[in-house]
PDB file of C-alpha atoms in Angstrom:
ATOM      1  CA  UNK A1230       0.000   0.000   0.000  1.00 40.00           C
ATOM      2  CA  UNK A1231       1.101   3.253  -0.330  1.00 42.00           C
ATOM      3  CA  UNK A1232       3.869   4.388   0.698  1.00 43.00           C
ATOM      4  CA  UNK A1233       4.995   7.899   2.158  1.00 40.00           C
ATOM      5  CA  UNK A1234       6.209   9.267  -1.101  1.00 39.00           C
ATOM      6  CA  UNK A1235       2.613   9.121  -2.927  1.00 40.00           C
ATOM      7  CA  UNK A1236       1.127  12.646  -3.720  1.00 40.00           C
ATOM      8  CA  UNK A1237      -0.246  15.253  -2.982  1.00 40.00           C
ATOM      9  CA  UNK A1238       0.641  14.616   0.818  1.00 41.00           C
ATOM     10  CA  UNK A1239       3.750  13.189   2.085  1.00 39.00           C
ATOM     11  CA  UNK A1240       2.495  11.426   5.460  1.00 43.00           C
ATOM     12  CA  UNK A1241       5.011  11.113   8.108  1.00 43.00           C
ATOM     13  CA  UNK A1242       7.530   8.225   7.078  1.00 41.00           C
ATOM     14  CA  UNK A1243       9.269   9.257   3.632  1.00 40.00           C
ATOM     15  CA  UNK A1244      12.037  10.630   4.684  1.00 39.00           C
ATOM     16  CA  UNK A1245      12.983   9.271   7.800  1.00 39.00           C
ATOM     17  CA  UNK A1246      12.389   5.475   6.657  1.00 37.00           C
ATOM     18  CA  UNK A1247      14.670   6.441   3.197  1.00 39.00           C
ATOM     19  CA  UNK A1248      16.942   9.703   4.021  1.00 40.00           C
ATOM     20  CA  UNK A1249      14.582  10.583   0.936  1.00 45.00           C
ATOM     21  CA  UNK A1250      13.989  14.157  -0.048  1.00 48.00           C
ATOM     22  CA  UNK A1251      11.419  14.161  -2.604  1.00 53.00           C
ATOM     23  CA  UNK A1252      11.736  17.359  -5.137  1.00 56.00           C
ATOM     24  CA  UNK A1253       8.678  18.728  -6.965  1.00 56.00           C
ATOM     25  CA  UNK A1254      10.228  20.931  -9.486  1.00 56.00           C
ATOM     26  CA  UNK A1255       7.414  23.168 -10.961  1.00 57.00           C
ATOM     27  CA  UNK A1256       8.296  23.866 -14.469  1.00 53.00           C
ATOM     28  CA  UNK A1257       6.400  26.876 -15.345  1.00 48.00           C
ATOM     29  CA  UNK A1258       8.473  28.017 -18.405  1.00 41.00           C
ATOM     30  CA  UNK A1259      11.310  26.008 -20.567  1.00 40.00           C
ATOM     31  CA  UNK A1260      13.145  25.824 -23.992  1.00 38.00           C
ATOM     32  CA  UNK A1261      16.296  24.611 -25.689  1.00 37.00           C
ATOM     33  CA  UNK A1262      18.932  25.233 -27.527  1.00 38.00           C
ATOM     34  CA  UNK A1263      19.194  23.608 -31.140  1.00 46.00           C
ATOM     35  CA  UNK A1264      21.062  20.840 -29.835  1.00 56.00           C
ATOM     36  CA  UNK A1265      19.373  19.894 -26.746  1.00 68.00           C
ATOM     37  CA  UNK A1266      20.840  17.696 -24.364  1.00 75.00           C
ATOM     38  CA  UNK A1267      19.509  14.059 -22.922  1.00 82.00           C
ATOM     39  CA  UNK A1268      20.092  12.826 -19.690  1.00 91.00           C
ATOM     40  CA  UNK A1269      21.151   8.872 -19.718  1.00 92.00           C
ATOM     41  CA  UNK A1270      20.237   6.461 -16.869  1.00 94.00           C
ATOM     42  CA  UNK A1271      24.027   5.191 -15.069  1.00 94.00           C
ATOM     43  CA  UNK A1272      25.267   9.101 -16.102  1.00 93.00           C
ATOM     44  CA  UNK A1273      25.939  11.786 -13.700  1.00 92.00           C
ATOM     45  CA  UNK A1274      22.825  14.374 -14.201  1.00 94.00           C
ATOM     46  CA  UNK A1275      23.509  17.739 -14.638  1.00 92.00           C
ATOM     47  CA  UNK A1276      24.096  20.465 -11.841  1.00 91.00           C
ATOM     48  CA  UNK A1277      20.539  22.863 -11.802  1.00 91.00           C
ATOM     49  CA  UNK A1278      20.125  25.892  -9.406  1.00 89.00           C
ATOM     50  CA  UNK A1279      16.483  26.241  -8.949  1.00 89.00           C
ATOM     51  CA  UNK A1280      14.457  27.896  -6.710  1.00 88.00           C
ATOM     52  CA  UNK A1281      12.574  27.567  -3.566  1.00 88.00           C
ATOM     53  CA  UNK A1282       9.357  28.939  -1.885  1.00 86.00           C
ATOM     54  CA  UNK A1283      10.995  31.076  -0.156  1.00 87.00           C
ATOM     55  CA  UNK A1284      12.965  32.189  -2.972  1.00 85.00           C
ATOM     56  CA  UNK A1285      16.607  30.914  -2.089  1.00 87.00           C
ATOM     57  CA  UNK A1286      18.459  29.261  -5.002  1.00 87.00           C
ATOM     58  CA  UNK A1287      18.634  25.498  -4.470  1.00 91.00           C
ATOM     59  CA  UNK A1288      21.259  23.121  -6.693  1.00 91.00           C
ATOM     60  CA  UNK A1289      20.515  19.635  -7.080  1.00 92.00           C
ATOM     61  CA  UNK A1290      23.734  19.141  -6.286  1.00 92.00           C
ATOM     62  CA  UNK A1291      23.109  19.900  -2.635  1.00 91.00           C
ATOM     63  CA  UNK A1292      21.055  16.634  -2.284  1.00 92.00           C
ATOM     64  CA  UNK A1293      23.729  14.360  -2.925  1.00 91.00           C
ATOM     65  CA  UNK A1294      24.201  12.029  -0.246  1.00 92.00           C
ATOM     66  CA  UNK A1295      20.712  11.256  -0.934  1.00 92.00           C
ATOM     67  CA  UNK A1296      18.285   9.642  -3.071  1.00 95.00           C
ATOM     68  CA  UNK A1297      15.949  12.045  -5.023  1.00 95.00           C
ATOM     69  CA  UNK A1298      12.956  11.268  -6.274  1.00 94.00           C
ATOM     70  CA  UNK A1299      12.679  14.665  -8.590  1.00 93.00           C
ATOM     71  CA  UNK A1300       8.895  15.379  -9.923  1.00 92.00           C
ATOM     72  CA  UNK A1301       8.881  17.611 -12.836  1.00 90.00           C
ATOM     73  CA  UNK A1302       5.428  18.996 -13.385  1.00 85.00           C
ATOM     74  CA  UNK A1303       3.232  22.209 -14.260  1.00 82.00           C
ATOM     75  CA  UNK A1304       0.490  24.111 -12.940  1.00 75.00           C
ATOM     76  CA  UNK A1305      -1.057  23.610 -16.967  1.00 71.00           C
TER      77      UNK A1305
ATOM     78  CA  UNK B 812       0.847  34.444 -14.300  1.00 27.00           C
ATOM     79  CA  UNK B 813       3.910  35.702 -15.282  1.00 36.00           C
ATOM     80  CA  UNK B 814       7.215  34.377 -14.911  1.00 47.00           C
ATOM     81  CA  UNK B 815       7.233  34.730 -11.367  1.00 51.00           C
ATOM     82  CA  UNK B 816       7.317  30.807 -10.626  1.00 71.00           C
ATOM     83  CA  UNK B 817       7.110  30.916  -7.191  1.00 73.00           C
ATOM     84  CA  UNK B 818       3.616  32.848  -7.215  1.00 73.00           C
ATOM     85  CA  UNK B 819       2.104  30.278  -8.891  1.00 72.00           C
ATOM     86  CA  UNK B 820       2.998  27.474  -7.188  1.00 75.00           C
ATOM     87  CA  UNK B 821       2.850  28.481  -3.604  1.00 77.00           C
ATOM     88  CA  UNK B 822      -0.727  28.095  -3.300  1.00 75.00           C
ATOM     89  CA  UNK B 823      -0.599  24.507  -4.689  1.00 72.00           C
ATOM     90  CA  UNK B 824       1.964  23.660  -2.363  1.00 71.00           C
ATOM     91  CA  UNK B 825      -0.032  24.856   0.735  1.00 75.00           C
ATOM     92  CA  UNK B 826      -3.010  23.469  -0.843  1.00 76.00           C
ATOM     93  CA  UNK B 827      -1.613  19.735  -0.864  1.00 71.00           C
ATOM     94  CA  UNK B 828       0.146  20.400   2.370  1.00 71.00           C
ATOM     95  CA  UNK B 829       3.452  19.313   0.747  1.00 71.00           C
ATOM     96  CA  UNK B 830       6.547  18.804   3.385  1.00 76.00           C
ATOM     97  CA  UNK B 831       8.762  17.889   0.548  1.00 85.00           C
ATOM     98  CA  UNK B 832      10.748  20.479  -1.453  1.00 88.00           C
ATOM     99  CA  UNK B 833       9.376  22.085  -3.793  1.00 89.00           C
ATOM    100  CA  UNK B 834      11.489  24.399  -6.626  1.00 90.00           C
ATOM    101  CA  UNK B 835      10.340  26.418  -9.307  1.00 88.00           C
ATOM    102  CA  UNK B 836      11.994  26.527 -12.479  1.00 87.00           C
ATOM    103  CA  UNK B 837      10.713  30.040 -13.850  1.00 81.00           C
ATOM    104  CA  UNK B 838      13.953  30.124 -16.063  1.00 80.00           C
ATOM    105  CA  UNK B 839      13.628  26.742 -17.618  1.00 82.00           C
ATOM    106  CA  UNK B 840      16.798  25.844 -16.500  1.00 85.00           C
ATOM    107  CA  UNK B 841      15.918  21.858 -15.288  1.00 89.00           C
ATOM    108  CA  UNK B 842      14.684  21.504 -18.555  1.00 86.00           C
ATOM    109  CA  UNK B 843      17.142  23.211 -20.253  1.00 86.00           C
ATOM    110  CA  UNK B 844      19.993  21.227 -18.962  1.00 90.00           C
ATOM    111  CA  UNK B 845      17.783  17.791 -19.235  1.00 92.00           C
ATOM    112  CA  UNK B 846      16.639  18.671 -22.593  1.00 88.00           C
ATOM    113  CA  UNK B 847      12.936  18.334 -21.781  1.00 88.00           C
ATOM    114  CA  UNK B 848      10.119  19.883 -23.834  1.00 85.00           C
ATOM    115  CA  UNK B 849       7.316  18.136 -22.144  1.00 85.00           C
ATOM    116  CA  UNK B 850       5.904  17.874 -18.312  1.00 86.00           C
ATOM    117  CA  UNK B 851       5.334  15.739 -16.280  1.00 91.00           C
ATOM    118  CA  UNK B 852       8.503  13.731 -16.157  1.00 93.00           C
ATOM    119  CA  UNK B 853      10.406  11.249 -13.451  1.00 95.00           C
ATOM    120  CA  UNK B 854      13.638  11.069 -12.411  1.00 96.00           C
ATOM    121  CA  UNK B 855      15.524   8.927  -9.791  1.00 96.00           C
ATOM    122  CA  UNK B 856      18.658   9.943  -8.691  1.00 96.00           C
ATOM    123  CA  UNK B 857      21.023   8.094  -6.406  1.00 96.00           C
ATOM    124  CA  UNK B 858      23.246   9.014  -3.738  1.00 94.00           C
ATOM    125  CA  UNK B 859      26.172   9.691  -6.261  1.00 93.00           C
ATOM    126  CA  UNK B 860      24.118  11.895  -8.715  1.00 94.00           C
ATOM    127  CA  UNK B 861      23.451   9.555 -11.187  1.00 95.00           C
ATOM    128  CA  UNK B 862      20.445   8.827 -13.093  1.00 96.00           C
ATOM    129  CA  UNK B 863      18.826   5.513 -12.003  1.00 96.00           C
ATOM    130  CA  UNK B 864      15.361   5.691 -13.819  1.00 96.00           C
ATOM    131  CA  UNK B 865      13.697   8.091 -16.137  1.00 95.00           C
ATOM    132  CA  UNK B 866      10.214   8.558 -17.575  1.00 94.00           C
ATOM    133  CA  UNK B 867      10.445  11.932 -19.412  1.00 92.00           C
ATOM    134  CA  UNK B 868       6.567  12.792 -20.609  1.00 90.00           C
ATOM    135  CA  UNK B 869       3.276  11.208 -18.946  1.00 89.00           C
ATOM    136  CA  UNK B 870       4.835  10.508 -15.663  1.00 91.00           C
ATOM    137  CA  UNK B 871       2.299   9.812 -12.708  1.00 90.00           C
ATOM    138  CA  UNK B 872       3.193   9.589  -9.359  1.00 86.00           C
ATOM    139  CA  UNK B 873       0.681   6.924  -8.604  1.00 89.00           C
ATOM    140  CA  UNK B 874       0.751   4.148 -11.705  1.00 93.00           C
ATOM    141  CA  UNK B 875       1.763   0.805 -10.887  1.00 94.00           C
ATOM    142  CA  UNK B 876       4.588   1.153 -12.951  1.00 93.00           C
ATOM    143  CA  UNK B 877       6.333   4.240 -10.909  1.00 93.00           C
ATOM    144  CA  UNK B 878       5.429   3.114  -7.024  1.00 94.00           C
ATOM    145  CA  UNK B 879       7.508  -0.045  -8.694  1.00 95.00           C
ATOM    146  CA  UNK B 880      10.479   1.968  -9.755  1.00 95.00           C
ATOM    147  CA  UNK B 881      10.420   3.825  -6.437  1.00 94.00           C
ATOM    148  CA  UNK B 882      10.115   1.011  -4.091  1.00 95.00           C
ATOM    149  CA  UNK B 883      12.870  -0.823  -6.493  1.00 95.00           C
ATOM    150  CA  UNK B 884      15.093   2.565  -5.756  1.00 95.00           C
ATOM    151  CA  UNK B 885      14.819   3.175  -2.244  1.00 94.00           C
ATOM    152  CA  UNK B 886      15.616  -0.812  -1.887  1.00 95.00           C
ATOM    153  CA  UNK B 887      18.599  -0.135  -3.707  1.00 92.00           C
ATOM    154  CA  UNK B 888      22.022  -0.232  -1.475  1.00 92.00           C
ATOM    155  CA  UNK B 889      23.399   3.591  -1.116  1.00 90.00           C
ATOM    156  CA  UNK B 890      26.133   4.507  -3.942  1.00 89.00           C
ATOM    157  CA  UNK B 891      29.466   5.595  -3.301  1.00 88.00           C
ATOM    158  CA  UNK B 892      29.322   9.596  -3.148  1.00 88.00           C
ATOM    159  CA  UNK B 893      32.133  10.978  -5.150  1.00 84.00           C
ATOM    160  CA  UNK B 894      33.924  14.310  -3.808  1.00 79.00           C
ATOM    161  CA  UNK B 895      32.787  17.544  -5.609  1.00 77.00           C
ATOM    162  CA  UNK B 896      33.806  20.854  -5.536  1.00 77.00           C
ATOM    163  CA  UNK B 897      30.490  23.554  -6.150  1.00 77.00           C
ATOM    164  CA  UNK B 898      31.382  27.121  -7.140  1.00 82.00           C
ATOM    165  CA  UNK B 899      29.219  29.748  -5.289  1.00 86.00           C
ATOM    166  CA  UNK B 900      27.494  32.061  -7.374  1.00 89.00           C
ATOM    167  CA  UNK B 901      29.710  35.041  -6.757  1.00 92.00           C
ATOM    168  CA  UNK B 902      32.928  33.032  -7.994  1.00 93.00           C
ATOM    169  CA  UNK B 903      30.656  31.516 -10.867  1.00 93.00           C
ATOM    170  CA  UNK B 904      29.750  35.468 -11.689  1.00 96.00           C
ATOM    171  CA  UNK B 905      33.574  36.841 -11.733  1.00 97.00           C
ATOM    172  CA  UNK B 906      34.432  33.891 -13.582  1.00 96.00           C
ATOM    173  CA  UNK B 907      31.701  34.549 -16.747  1.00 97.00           C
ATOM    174  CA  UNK B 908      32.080  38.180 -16.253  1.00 98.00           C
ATOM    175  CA  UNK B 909      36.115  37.902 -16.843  1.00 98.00           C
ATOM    176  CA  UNK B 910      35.237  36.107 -19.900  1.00 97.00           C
ATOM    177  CA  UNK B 911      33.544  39.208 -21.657  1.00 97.00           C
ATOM    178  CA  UNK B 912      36.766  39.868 -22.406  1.00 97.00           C
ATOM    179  CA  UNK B 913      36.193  37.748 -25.490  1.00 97.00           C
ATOM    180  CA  UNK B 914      33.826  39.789 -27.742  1.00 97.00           C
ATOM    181  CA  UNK B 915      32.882  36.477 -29.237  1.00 97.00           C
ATOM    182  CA  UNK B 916      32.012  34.581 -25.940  1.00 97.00           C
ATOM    183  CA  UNK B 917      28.043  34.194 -26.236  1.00 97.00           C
ATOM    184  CA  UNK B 918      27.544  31.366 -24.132  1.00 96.00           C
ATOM    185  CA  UNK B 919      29.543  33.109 -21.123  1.00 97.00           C
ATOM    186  CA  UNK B 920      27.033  36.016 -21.654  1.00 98.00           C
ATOM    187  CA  UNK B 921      24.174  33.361 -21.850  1.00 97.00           C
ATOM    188  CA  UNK B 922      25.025  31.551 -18.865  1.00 95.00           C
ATOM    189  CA  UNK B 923      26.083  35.486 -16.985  1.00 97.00           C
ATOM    190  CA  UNK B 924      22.218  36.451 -18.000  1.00 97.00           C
ATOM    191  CA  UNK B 925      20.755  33.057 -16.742  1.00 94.00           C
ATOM    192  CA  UNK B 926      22.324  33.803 -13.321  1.00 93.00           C
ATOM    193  CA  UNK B 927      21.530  37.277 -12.812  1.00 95.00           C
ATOM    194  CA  UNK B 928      18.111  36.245 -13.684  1.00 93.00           C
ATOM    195  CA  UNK B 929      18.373  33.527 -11.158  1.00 88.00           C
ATOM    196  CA  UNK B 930      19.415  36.067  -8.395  1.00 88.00           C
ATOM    197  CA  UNK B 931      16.597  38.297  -9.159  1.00 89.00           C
ATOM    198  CA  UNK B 932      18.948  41.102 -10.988  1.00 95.00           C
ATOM    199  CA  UNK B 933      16.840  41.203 -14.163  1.00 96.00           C
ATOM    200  CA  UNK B 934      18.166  44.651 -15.239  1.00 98.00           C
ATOM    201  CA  UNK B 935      21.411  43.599 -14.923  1.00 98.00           C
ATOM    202  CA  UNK B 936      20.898  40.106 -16.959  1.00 98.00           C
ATOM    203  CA  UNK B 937      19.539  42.634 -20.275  1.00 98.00           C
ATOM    204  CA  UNK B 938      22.973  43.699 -21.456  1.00 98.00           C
ATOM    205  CA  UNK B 939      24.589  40.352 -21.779  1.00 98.00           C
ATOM    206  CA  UNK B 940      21.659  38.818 -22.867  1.00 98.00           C
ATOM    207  CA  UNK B 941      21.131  41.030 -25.887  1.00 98.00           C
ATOM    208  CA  UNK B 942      24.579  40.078 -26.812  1.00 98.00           C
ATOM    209  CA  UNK B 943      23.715  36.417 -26.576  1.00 98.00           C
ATOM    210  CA  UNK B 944      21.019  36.621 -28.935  1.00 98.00           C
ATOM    211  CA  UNK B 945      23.398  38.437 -31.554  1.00 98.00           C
ATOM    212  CA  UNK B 946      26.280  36.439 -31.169  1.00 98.00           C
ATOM    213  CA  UNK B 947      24.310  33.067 -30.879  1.00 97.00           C
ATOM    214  CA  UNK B 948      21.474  34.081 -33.197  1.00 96.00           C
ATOM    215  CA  UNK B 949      20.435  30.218 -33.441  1.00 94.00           C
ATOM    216  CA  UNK B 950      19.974  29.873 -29.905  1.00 95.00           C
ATOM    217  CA  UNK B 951      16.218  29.521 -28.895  1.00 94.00           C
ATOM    218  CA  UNK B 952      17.609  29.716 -25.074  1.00 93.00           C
ATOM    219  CA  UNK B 953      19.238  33.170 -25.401  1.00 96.00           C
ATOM    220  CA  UNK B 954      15.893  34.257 -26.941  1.00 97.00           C
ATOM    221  CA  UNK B 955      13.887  32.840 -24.228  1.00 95.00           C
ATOM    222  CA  UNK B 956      16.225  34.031 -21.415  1.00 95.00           C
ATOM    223  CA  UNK B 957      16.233  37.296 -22.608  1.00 97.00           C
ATOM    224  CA  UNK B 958      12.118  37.170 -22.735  1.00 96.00           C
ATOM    225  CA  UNK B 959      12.574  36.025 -19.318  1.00 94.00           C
ATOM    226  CA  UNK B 960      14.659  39.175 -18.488  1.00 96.00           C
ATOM    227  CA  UNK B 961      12.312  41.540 -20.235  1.00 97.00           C
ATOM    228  CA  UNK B 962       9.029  40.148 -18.528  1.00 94.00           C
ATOM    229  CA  UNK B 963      10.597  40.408 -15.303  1.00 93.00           C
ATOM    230  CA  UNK B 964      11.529  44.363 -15.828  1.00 96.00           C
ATOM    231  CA  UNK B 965       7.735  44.850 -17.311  1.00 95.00           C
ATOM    232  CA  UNK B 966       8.160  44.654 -21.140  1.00 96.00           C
ATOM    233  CA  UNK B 967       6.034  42.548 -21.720  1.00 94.00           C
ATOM    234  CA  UNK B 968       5.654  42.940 -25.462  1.00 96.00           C
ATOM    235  CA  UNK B 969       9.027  42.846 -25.823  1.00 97.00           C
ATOM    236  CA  UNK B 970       8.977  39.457 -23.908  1.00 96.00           C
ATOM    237  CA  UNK B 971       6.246  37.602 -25.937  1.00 97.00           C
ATOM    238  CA  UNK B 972       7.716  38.858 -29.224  1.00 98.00           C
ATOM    239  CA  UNK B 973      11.391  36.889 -28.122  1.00 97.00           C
ATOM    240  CA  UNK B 974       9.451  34.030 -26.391  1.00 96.00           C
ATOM    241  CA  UNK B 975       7.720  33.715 -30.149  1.00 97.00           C
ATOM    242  CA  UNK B 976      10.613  33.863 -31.679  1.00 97.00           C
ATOM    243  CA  UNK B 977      12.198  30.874 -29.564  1.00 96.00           C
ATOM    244  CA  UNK B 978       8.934  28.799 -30.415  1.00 95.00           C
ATOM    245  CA  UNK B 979       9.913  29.736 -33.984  1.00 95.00           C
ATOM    246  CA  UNK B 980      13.006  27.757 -33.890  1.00 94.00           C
ATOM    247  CA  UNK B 981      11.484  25.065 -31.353  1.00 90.00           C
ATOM    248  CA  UNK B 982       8.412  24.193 -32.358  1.00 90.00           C
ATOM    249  CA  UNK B 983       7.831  21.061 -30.562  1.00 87.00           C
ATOM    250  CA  UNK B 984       8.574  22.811 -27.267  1.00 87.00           C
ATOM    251  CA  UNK B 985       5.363  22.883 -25.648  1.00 86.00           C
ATOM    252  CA  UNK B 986       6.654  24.816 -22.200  1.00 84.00           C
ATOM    253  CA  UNK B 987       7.697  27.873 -24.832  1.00 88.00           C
ATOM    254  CA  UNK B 988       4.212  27.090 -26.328  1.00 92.00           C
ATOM    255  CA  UNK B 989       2.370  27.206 -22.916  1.00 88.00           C
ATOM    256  CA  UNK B 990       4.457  30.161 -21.171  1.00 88.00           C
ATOM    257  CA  UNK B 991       3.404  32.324 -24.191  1.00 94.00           C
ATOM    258  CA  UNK B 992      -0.980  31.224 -23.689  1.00 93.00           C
ATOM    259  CA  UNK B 993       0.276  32.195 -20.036  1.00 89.00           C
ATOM    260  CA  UNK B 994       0.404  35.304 -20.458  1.00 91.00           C
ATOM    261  CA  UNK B 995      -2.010  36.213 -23.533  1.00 94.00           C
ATOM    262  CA  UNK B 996      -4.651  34.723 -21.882  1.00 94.00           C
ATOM    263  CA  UNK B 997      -4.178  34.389 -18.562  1.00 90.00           C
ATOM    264  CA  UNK B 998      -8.106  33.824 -18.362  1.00 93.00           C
ATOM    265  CA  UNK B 999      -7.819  30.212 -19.720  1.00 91.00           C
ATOM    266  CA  UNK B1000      -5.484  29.634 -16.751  1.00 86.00           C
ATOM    267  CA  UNK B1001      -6.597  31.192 -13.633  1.00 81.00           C
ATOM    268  CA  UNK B1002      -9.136  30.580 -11.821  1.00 82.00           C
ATOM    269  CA  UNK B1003      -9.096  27.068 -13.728  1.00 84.00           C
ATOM    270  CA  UNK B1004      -7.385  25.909 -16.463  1.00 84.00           C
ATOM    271  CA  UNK B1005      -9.499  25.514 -19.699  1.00 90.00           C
ATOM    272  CA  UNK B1006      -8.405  22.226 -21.366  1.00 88.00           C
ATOM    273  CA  UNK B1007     -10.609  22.402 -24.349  1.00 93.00           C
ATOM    274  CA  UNK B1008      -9.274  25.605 -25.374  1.00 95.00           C
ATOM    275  CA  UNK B1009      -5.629  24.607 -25.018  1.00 92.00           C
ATOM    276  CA  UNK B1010      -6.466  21.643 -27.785  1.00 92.00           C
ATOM    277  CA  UNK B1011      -8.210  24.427 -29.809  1.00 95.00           C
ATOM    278  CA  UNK B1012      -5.711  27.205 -30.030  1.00 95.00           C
ATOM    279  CA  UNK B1013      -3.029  24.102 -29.994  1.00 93.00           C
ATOM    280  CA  UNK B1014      -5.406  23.111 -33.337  1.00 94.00           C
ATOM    281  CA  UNK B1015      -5.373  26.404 -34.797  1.00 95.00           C
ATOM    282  CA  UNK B1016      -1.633  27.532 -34.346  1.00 95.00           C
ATOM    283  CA  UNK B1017      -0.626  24.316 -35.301  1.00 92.00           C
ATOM    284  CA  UNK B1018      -2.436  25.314 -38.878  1.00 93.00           C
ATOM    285  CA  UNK B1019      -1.225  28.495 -39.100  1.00 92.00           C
ATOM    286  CA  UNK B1020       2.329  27.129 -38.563  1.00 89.00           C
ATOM    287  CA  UNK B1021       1.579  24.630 -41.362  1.00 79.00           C
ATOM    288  CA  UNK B1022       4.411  23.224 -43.165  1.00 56.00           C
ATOM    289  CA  UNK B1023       6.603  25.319 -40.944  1.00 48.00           C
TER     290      UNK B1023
END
């Protein structure tokens, strides 16, 4: 049954059970260049500054340590 | 909305009484970097940084087939975190800025915009960005960065006509597509969003792009 990563709510659990930190990354806006990169399963994955709700930058690389679940979504 | 990410999603996050993190990628840089044109995706990243599992388009939280991937992740043993040194954004900024020395270096003054757009210095991300566009004038990124940087100092005219023009060279981007309805009709957004329309207008630029 579910576990504590299911959304919307994260019950209790998650995090403590894994030393998971679960990352909804809201993609409101995006494009490419004409060459646009893939990211490969067993690669490193690139180093992203993003930001939070409070409004401090955030890099992905700051989870390492880590496993990341990472949830890209939008509001649309 | 505008490009204001955090405005937007603030209320859905206290809505669904999230106590994960939550970012907001207002200057497309995840999907940038990833190379995504479509939402929702998946990723699961171990310990190390490295990409265990992907689902890039359609992802859902609660199929089958992700809670499988997840539970088959988190069962994993922990990888072996390699050593890595992070440059702050002040070094990061003396370091692009010393490469304007090279009149030719657009992707310095790309990557000096992105970050001053980052640290909410919009003004200040203009200048290099213009130069971007003209030194990398096939870059649909320096065109949608420097939409970015003009929405956030109020032009917005000036933004939709660059964010058009990035669409123009990547049609199949649907986040350029979307950010662009965002803000000429913020109505079919906010309160709700109206599906049906997005299919129509989808339908009806589609035809006006035609063979292009």
């Amino acid at each position: 049954m579910p576990k504590g990563y299911r959304v919307p709510c994260l019950q209790n659990g998650a995090k403590k059970l894994y030393s998971l930190n679960m990352i909804l990354a809201l993609t409101l806006a995006a494009t490419m260049t004409i060459q646009k990169p893939q990211v490969e399963v067993g690669k490193h994955v690139p180093d992203v500054s993003l930001v939070d709700m409070a409004g401090n930058s955030v890099r992905l690389s700051s989870f390492r340590g880590k496993k990341l679940i990472l949830f890209n979504w939008a509001s649309w | 909305m505008d490009a204001g990410g955090v405005k937007v999603a603030k209320p859905i996050y206290d809505k669904v009484c999230a106590t994960f993190v939550t970012l907001v990628d207002p200057l497309n840089a995840m999907s940038e970097a990833f190379g995504l044109d479509v939402v929702p995706n998946g990723f699961l990243i171990d310990e190390d940084g490295v990409l265990q599992y992907k689902k890039v388009g359609g992802f859902e939280v609660s199929s089958p087939d992700s809670i499988k991937a997840v539970e088959e992740f988190l069962a994993r043993p922990r990888a072996a975190v390699a050593q890595i040194s992070l440059v702050d954004d002040k070094t990061n900024e003396a370091a692009l800025v010393a490469r304007l020395a090279d009149a030719n270096d657009g992707l310095a003054r790309l990557e000096l915009g992105k970050l001053r757009l980052r640290l909410n210095r919009a003004k200040e991300a203009i200048e290099p960005l213009l130069r971007a566009v003209d030194i990398l004038p096939k870059s649909s990124d320096a065109r949608f960065n420097l939409g970015s940087a003009y929405l956030a100092t109020g032009h917005k005219a000036k933004a939709v006509k660059l964010f058009k023009q990035a669409l123009a060279m990547d049609r199949g981007n649907f986040l350029i597509r979307k950010q662009i309805w965002l803000i000429e009709h913020p109505e079919k957004f906010h309160p709700t969003i109206d599906w049906a329309w997005q299919r129509e207008q989808l339908k009806k630029e589609r035809a006006e792009e035609g063979g292009g």
